[in-house]
Coordinates of C-alpha atoms in Angstrom, one line a residue:
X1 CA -16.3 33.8 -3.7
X2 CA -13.2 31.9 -2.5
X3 CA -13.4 28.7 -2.9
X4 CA -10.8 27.5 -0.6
X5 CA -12.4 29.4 2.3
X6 CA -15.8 28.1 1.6
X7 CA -14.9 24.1 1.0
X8 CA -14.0 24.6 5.1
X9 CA -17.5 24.3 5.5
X10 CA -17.6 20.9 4.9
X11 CA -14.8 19.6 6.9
X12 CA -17.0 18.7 10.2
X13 CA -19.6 16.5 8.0
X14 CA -16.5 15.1 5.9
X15 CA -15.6 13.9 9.6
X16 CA -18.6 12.3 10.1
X17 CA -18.8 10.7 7.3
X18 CA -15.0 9.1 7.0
X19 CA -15.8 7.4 10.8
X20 CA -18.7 5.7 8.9
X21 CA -16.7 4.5 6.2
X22 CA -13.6 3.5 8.6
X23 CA -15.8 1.5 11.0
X24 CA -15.9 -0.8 8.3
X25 CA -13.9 -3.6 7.9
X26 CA -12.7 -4.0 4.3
X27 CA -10.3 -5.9 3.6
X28 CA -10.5 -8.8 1.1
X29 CA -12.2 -11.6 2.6
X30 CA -13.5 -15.2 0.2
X31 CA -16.1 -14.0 -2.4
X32 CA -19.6 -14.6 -1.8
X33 CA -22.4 -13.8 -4.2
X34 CA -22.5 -10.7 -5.5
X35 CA -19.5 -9.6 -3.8
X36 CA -16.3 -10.1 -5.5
X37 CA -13.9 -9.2 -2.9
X38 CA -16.0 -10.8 0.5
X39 CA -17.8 -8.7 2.3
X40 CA -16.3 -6.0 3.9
X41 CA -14.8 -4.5 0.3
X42 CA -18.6 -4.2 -0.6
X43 CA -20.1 -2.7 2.2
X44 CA -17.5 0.0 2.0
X45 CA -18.0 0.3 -1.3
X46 CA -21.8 0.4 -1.5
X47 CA -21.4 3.2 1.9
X48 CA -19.2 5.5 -0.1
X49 CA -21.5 5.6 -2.8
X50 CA -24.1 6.0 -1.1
X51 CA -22.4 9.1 0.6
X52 CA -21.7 10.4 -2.7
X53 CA -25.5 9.7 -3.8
X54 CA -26.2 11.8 -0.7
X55 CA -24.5 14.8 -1.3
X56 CA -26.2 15.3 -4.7
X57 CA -24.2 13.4 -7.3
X58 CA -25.0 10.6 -9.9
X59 CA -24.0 7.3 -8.9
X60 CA -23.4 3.8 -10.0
X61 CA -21.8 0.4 -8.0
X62 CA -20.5 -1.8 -11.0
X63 CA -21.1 -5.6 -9.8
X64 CA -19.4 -4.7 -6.4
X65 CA -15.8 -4.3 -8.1
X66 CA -15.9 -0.7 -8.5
X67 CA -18.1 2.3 -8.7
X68 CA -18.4 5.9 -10.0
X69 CA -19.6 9.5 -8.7
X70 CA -19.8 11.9 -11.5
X71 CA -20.1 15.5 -11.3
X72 CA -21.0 18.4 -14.1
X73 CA -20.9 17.2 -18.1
X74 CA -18.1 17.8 -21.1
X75 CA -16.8 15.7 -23.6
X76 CA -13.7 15.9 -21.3
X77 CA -13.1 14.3 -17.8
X78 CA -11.0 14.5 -14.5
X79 CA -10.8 11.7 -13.2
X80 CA -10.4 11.0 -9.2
X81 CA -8.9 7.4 -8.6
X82 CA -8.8 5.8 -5.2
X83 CA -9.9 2.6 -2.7
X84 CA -12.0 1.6 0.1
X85 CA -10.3 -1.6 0.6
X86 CA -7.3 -1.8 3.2
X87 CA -4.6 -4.1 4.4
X88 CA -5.2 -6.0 7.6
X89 CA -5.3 -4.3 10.6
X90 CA -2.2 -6.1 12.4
X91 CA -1.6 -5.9 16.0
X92 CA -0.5 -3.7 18.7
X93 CA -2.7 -0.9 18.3
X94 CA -3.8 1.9 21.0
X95 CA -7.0 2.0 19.8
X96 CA -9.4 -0.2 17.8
X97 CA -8.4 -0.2 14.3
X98 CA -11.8 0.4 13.2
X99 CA -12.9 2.4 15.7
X100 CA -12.2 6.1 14.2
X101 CA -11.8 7.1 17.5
X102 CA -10.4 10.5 17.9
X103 CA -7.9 11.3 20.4
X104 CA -5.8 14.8 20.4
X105 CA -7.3 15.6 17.4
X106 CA -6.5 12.4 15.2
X107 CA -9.0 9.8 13.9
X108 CA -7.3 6.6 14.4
X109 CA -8.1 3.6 12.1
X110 CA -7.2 1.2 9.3
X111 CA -8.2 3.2 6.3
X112 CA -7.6 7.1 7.8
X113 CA -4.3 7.6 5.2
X114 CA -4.9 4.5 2.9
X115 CA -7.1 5.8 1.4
X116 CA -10.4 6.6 2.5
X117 CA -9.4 9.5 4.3
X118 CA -8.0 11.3 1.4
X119 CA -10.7 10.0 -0.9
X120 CA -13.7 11.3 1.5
X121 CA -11.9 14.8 1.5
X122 CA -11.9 15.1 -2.9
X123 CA -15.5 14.0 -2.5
X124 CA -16.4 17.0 -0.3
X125 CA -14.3 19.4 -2.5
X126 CA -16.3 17.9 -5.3
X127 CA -19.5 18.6 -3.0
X128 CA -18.2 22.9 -2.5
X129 CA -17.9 22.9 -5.9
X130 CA -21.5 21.3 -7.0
X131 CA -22.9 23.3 -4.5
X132 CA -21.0 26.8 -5.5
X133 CA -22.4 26.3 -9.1
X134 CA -18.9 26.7 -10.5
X135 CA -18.6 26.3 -14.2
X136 CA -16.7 24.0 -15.4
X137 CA -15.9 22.7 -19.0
X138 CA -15.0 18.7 -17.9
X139 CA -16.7 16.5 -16.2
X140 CA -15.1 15.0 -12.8
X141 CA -15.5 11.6 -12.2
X142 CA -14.7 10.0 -9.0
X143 CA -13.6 6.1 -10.0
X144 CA -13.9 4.3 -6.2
X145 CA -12.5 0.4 -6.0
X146 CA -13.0 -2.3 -3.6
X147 CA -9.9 -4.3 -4.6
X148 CA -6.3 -2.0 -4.9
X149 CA -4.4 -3.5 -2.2
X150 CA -4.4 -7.0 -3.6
X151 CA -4.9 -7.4 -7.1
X152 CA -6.4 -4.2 -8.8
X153 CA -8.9 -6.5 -9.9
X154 CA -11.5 -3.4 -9.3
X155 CA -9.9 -1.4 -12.3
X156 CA -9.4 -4.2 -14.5
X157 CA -13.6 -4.9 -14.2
X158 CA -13.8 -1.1 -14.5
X159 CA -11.7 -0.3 -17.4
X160 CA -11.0 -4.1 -19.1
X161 CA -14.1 -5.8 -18.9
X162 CA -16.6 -2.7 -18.9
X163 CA -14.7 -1.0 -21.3
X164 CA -15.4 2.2 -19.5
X165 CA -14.0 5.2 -21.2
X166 CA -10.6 6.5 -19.5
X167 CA -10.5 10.0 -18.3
X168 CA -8.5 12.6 -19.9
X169 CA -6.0 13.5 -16.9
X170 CA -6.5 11.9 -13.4
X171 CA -4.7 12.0 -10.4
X172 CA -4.7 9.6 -7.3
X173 CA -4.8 10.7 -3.6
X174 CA -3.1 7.3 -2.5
X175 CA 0.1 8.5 -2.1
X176 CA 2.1 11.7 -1.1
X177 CA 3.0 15.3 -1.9
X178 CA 3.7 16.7 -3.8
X179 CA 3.3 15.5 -7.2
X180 CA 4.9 12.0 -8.1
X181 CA 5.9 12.4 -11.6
X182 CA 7.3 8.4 -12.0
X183 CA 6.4 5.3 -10.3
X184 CA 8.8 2.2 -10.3
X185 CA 7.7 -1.0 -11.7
X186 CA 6.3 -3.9 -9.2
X187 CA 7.6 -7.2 -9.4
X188 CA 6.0 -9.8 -7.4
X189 CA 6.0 -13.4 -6.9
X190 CA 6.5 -16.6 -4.4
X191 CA 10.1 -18.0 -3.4
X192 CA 9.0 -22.0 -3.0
X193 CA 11.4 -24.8 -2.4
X194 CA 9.4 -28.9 -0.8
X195 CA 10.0 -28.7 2.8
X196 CA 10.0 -31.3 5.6
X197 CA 6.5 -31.8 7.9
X198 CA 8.1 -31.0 11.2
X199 CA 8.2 -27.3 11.1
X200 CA 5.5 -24.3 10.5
X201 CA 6.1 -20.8 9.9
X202 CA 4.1 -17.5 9.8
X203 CA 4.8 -14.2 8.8
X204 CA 3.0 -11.3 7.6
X205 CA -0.1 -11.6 5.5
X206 CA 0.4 -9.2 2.7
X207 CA 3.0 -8.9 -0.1
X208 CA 3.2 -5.0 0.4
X209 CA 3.7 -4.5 3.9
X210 CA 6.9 -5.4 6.1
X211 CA 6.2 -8.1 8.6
X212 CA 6.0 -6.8 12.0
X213 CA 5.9 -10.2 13.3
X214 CA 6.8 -13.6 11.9
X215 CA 6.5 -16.8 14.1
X216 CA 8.7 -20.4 13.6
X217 CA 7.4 -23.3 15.4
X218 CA 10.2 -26.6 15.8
X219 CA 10.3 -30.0 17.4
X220 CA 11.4 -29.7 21.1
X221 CA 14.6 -31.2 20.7
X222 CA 15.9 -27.5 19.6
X223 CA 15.3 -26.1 22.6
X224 CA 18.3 -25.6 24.0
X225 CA 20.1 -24.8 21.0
X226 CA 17.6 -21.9 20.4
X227 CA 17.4 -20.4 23.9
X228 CA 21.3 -20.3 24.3
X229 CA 21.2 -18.4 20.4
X230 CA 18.0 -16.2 22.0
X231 CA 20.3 -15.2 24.3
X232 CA 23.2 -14.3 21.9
X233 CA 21.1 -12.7 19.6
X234 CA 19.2 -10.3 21.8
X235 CA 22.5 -8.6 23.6
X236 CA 23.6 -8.1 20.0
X237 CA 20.5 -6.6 18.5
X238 CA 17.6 -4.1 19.4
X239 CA 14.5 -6.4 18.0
X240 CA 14.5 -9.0 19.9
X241 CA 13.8 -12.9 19.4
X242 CA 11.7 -14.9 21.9
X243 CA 11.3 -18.5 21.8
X244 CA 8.6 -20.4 24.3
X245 CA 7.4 -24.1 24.7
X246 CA 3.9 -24.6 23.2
X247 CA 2.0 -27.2 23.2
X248 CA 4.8 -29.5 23.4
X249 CA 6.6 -27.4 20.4
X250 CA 8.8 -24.6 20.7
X251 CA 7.3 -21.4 19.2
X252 CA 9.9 -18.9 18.2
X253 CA 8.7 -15.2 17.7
X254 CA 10.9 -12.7 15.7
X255 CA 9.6 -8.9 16.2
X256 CA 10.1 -6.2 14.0
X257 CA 8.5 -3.0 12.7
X258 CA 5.9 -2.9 10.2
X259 CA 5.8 -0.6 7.2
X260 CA 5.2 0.0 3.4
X261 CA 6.8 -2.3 0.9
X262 CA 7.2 0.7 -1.6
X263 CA 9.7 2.0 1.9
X264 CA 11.0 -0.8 3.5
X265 CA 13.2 1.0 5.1
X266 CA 11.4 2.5 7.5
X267 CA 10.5 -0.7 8.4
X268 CA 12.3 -3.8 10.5
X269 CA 11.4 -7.0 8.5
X270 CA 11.1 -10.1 11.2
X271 CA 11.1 -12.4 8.7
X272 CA 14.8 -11.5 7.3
X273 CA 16.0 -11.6 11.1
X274 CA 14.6 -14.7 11.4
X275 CA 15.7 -16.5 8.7
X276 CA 19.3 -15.3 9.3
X277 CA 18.8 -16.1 13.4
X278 CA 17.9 -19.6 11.9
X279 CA 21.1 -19.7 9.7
X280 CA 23.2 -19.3 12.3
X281 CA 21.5 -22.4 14.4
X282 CA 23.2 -24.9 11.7
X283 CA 19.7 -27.1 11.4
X284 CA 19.3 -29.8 9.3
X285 CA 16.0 -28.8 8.4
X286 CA 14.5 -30.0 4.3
X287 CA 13.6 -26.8 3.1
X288 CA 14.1 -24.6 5.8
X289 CA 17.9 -24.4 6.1
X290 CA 18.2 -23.7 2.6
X291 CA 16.0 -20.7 2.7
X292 CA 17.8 -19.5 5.6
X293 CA 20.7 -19.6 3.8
X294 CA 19.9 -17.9 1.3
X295 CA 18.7 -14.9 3.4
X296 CA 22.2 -15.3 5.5
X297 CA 24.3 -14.9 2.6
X298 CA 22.1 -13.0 0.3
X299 CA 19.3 -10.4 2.0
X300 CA 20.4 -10.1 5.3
X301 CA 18.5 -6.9 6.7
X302 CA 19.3 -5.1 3.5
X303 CA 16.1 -4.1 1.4
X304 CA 18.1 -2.8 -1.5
X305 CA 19.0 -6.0 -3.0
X306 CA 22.8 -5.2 -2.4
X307 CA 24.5 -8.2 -1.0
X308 CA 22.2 -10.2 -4.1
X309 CA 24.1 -8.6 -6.9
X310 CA 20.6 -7.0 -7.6
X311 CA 21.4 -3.4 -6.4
X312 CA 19.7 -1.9 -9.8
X313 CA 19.2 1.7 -9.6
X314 CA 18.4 5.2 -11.7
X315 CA 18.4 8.7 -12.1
X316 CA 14.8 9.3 -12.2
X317 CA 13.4 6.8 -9.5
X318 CA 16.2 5.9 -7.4
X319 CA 17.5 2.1 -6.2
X320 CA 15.5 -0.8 -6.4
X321 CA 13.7 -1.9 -3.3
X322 CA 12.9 -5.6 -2.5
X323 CA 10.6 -6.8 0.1
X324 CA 10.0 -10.3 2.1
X325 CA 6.8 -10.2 3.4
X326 CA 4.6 -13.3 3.8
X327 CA 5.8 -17.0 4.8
X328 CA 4.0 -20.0 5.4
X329 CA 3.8 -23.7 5.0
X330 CA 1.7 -25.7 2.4
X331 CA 1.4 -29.0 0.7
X332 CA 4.5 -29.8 1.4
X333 CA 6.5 -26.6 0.7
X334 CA 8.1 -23.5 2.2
X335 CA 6.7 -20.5 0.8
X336 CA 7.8 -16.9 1.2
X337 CA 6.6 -13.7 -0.7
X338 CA 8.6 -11.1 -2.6
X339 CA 8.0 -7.6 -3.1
X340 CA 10.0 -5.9 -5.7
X341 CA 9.7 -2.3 -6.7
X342 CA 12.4 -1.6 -9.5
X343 CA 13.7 1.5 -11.5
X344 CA 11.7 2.9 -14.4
X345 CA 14.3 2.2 -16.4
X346 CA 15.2 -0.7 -15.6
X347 CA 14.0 -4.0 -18.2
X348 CA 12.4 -6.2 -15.7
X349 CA 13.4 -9.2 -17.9
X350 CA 17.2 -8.6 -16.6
X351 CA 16.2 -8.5 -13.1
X352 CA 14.1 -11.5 -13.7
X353 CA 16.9 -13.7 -15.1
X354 CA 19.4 -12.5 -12.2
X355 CA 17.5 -13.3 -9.1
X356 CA 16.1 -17.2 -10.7
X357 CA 19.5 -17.7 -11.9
X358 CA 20.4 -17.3 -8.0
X359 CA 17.2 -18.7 -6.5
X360 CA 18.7 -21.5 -8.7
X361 CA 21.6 -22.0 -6.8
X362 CA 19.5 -22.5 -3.7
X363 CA 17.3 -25.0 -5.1
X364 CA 14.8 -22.5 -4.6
X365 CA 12.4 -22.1 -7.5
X366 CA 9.9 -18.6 -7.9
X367 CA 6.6 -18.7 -9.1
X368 CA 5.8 -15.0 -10.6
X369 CA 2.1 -13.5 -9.3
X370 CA 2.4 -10.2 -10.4
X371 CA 4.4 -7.6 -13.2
X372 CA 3.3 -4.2 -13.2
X373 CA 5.4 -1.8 -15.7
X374 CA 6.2 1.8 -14.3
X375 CA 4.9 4.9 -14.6
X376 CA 6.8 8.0 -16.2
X377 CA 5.1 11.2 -16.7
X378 CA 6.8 14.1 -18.0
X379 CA 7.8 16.7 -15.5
X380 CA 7.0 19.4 -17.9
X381 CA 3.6 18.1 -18.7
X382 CA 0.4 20.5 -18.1
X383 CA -0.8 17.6 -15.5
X384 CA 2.5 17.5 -13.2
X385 CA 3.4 21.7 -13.4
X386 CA -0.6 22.4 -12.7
X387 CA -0.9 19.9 -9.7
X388 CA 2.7 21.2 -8.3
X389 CA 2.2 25.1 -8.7
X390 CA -1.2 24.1 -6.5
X391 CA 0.7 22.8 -3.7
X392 CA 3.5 25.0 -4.0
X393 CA 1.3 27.6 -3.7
X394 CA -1.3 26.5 -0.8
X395 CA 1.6 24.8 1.5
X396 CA 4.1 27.9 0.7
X397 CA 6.5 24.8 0.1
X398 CA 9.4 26.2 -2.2
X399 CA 10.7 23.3 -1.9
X400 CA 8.0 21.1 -3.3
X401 CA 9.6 19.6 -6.4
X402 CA 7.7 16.9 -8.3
X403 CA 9.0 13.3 -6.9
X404 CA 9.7 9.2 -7.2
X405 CA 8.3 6.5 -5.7
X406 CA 8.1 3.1 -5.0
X407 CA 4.8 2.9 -4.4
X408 CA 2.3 0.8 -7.3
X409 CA -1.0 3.6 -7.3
X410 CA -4.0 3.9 -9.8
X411 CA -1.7 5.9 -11.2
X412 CA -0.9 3.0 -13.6
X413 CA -4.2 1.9 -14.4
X414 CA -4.6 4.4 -16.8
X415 CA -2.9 7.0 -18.9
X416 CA -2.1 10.7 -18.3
X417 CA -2.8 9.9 -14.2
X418 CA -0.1 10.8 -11.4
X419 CA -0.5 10.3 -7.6
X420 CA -0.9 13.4 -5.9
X421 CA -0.8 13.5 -1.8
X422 CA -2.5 12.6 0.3
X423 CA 0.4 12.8 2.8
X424 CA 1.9 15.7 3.8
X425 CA 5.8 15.8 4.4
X426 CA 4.9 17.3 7.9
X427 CA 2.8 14.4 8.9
X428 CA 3.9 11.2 9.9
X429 CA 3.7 7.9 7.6
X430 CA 1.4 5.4 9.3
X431 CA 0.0 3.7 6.6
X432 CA -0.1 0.3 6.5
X433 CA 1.1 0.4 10.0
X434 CA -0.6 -0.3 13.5
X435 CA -2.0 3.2 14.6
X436 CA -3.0 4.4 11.8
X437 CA -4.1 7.5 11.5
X438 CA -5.1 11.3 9.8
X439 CA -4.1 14.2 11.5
X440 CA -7.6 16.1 11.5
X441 CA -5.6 19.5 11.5
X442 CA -4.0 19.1 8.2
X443 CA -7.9 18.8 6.5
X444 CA -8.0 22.8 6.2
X445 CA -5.1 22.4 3.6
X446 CA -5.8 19.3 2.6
X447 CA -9.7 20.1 1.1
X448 CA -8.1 23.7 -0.1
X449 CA -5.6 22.0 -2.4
X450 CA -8.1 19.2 -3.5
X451 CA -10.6 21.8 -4.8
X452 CA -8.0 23.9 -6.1
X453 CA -6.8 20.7 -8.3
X454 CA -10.4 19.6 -9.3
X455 CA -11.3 23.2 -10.0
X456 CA -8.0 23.9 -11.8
X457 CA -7.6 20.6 -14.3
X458 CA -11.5 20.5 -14.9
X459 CA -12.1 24.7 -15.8

């Protein structure tokens, strides 16, 4: 029996299923009792296991952090790594973002690409394959977590404080074909320098995601300064900047175009073209003007870290790519997020020391959240040539060569993993974008290569 004919079966009650899971809301919200991650991360966790529970397989939700669905027995596993928890919706959209409405044959919502989508269709491959009674000498073991767009702290209950044994090859659907082989490392933290009380700023809410929108509200008395520099700025550039008064304030909105921090260029960052729209306005703001400064001189609308001196790049991965994504106003300071995704090969120690030592010169200090190390898998390893003659051979993609990325998956959480799709290069990247959505055409190839992988690395 062919088991990429037969897992087609399945593809109207995998439908179903995903506009169930995207209808809820789940991104991280405060904890509350027995929910790590708020509310919405558990509920989406607790439905997808529940799914799973359904369609025949053993089970178990691990304090609301993570969770497992396990298929078959062996010494052995494959594992399956990927999330139910998403990035704020934003704005702007056609449809409700958690609606899973489907229009011209695409199921639009927060969740569609990133990742429940992809993760609902290896769950019904799993599904044909239970159901098939094909043998198979590993187990599979489907690892879901509530928390991977934040702070992996899913995985790390998972694997560090359960001490839950790793599997012996994995791959990710969080990501795209065909196979990525190496993943550059992620270094994250906050730009912070004190800041005077007569100014407030918003943009973005995420670290990973280019601002679509960021928002600067000033004391009146700029107000003709700023709508004369509007003016100016819109003939000479195609996203605009609009400034309004506001409750006796003026509010200054600078628009843009959202995207993926691991691709920030496809993306228009508001923030970067603010802070250079505010350079050019000469204020004598604590705080503010030497932020904007430093963005005049230093990042411009560049995301490759040129004009900074901090233009690292490889052979195997590619340039570096550095984001500016959040910005807001606290206790006294200025605070804006960066979003750095730098070559494998690159020590992060030297890119560290460059960018304080001209942080420094701006009086602006950086407060380090996050280092993540990269991920470099061997493109003649059994894993990476197994997973690439797959979709070589269902796409009929010569082409389909294994890949770098920017992109921080599961991948790294544990060893002998690689992401592995879900995106197809014919099918536009909306992730982490307004709009949102999965193509329900492409689910015919993407279920036949999913089984063929579970079947292929777990026989």
């Amino acid at each position: 029996m062919n088991i990429q004919e037969e897992v087609l079966k399945y593809k109207e009650e995998l439908i179903s299923s995903l506009q169930e899971s995207i209808r809820i809301k789940s991104v991280e919200e405060e904890p509350k009792p027995g929910m790590p991650f708020g509310e919405g991360p558990a509920r989406a966790l607790e439905h997808f296991l529940k799914v799973g529970e359904s369609l025949g397989f053993k089970v178990e939700n691990f304090d609301n952090y993570a969770g497992h669905i396990i298929f078959g027995e062996g010494e052995e596993s494959v594992g399956i790594l990927g999330h139910v928890d998403v990035v704020p919706e934003g704005t702007g959209w056609d449809y409700p973002p958690y609606s899973a409405e489907i229009v011209d044959n695409k199921m639009y919502g927060r969740g569609t690409l990133d990742d429940k989508g992809p993760l609902m269709v290896c769950l019904y491959a799993m599904k044909c394959l239970k159901d098939m009674g094909v043998p198979l000498k590993r187990q599979v073991r489907m690892i879901v977590g509530a928390n991977e767009e934040t702070n992996w702290g899913c995985m790390k209950h998972y694997f560090g404080k359960l001490q839950m044994p790793e599997p012996t090859l994995s791959f990710t659907p969080d990501s795209s074909f065909p196979v990525t082989f190496a993943e550059k490392g992620i270094f994250r933290g906050l730009l912070k320098i004190k800041a005077q009380d007569n100014f407030s700023i918003q943009g973005g809410k995420v670290f990973n995601a280019v601002p679509e929108k960021t928002f600067l509200t000033l004391p009146l008395e700029y107000k003709d300064l700023v709508v004369e520099a509007c003016e100016k700025y819109n003939i000479a550039n195609d996203y605009k900047i609009s400034c309004e008064e506001k409750d006796g304030k003026l509010e200054i909105t600078s628009f843009g175009k959202a995207a993926h921090a691991a691709h920030p260029d496809l993306g228009y960052n508001s923030l970067s073209a603010l802070m250079s729209f505010v350079s050019a306005l000469d204020l004598d703001i604590q705080g503010l003007s030497q932020m904007a400064k430093y963005f005049a001189e230093n990042i411009k609308l560049e995301y490759n870290g040129k004009s900074a001196g901090l233009n690292f790049k490889d052979e195997p991965s590619g340039e570096i790519t550095m984001n500016y994504g959040k910005a807001y106003v606290e206790n006294g300071y200025l605070y804006i997020s960066l979003d750095t995704r730098y070559p494998v090969t690159l020590d992060v120690k030297i890119l560290e020391e460059k960018l304080l030592e001209l942080l420094n010169k701006y009086g602006i200090e950086f407060e380090i959240s996050k280092k993540e190390s990269p991920l470099y898998i061997d493109k003649d390893s059994f894993l990476v040539k197994e997973l690439t003659k797959i979709y070589q051979d269902i796409t009929k993609d010569p082409d389909g060569e294994p890949v770098a990325i920017g992109g921080g998956t599961y991948a790294k959480a544990v060893k002998n993993c690689v992401a592995f799709g879900a995106l197809l290069k014919e099918t536009p990247d909306t992730m982490h974008q307004r709009n949102e959505c999965i193509d329900l055409s492409t689910l015919d190839t993407l279920l036949k290569i999913y089984i063929e992988a579970i079947y292929n690395l777990a026989k």
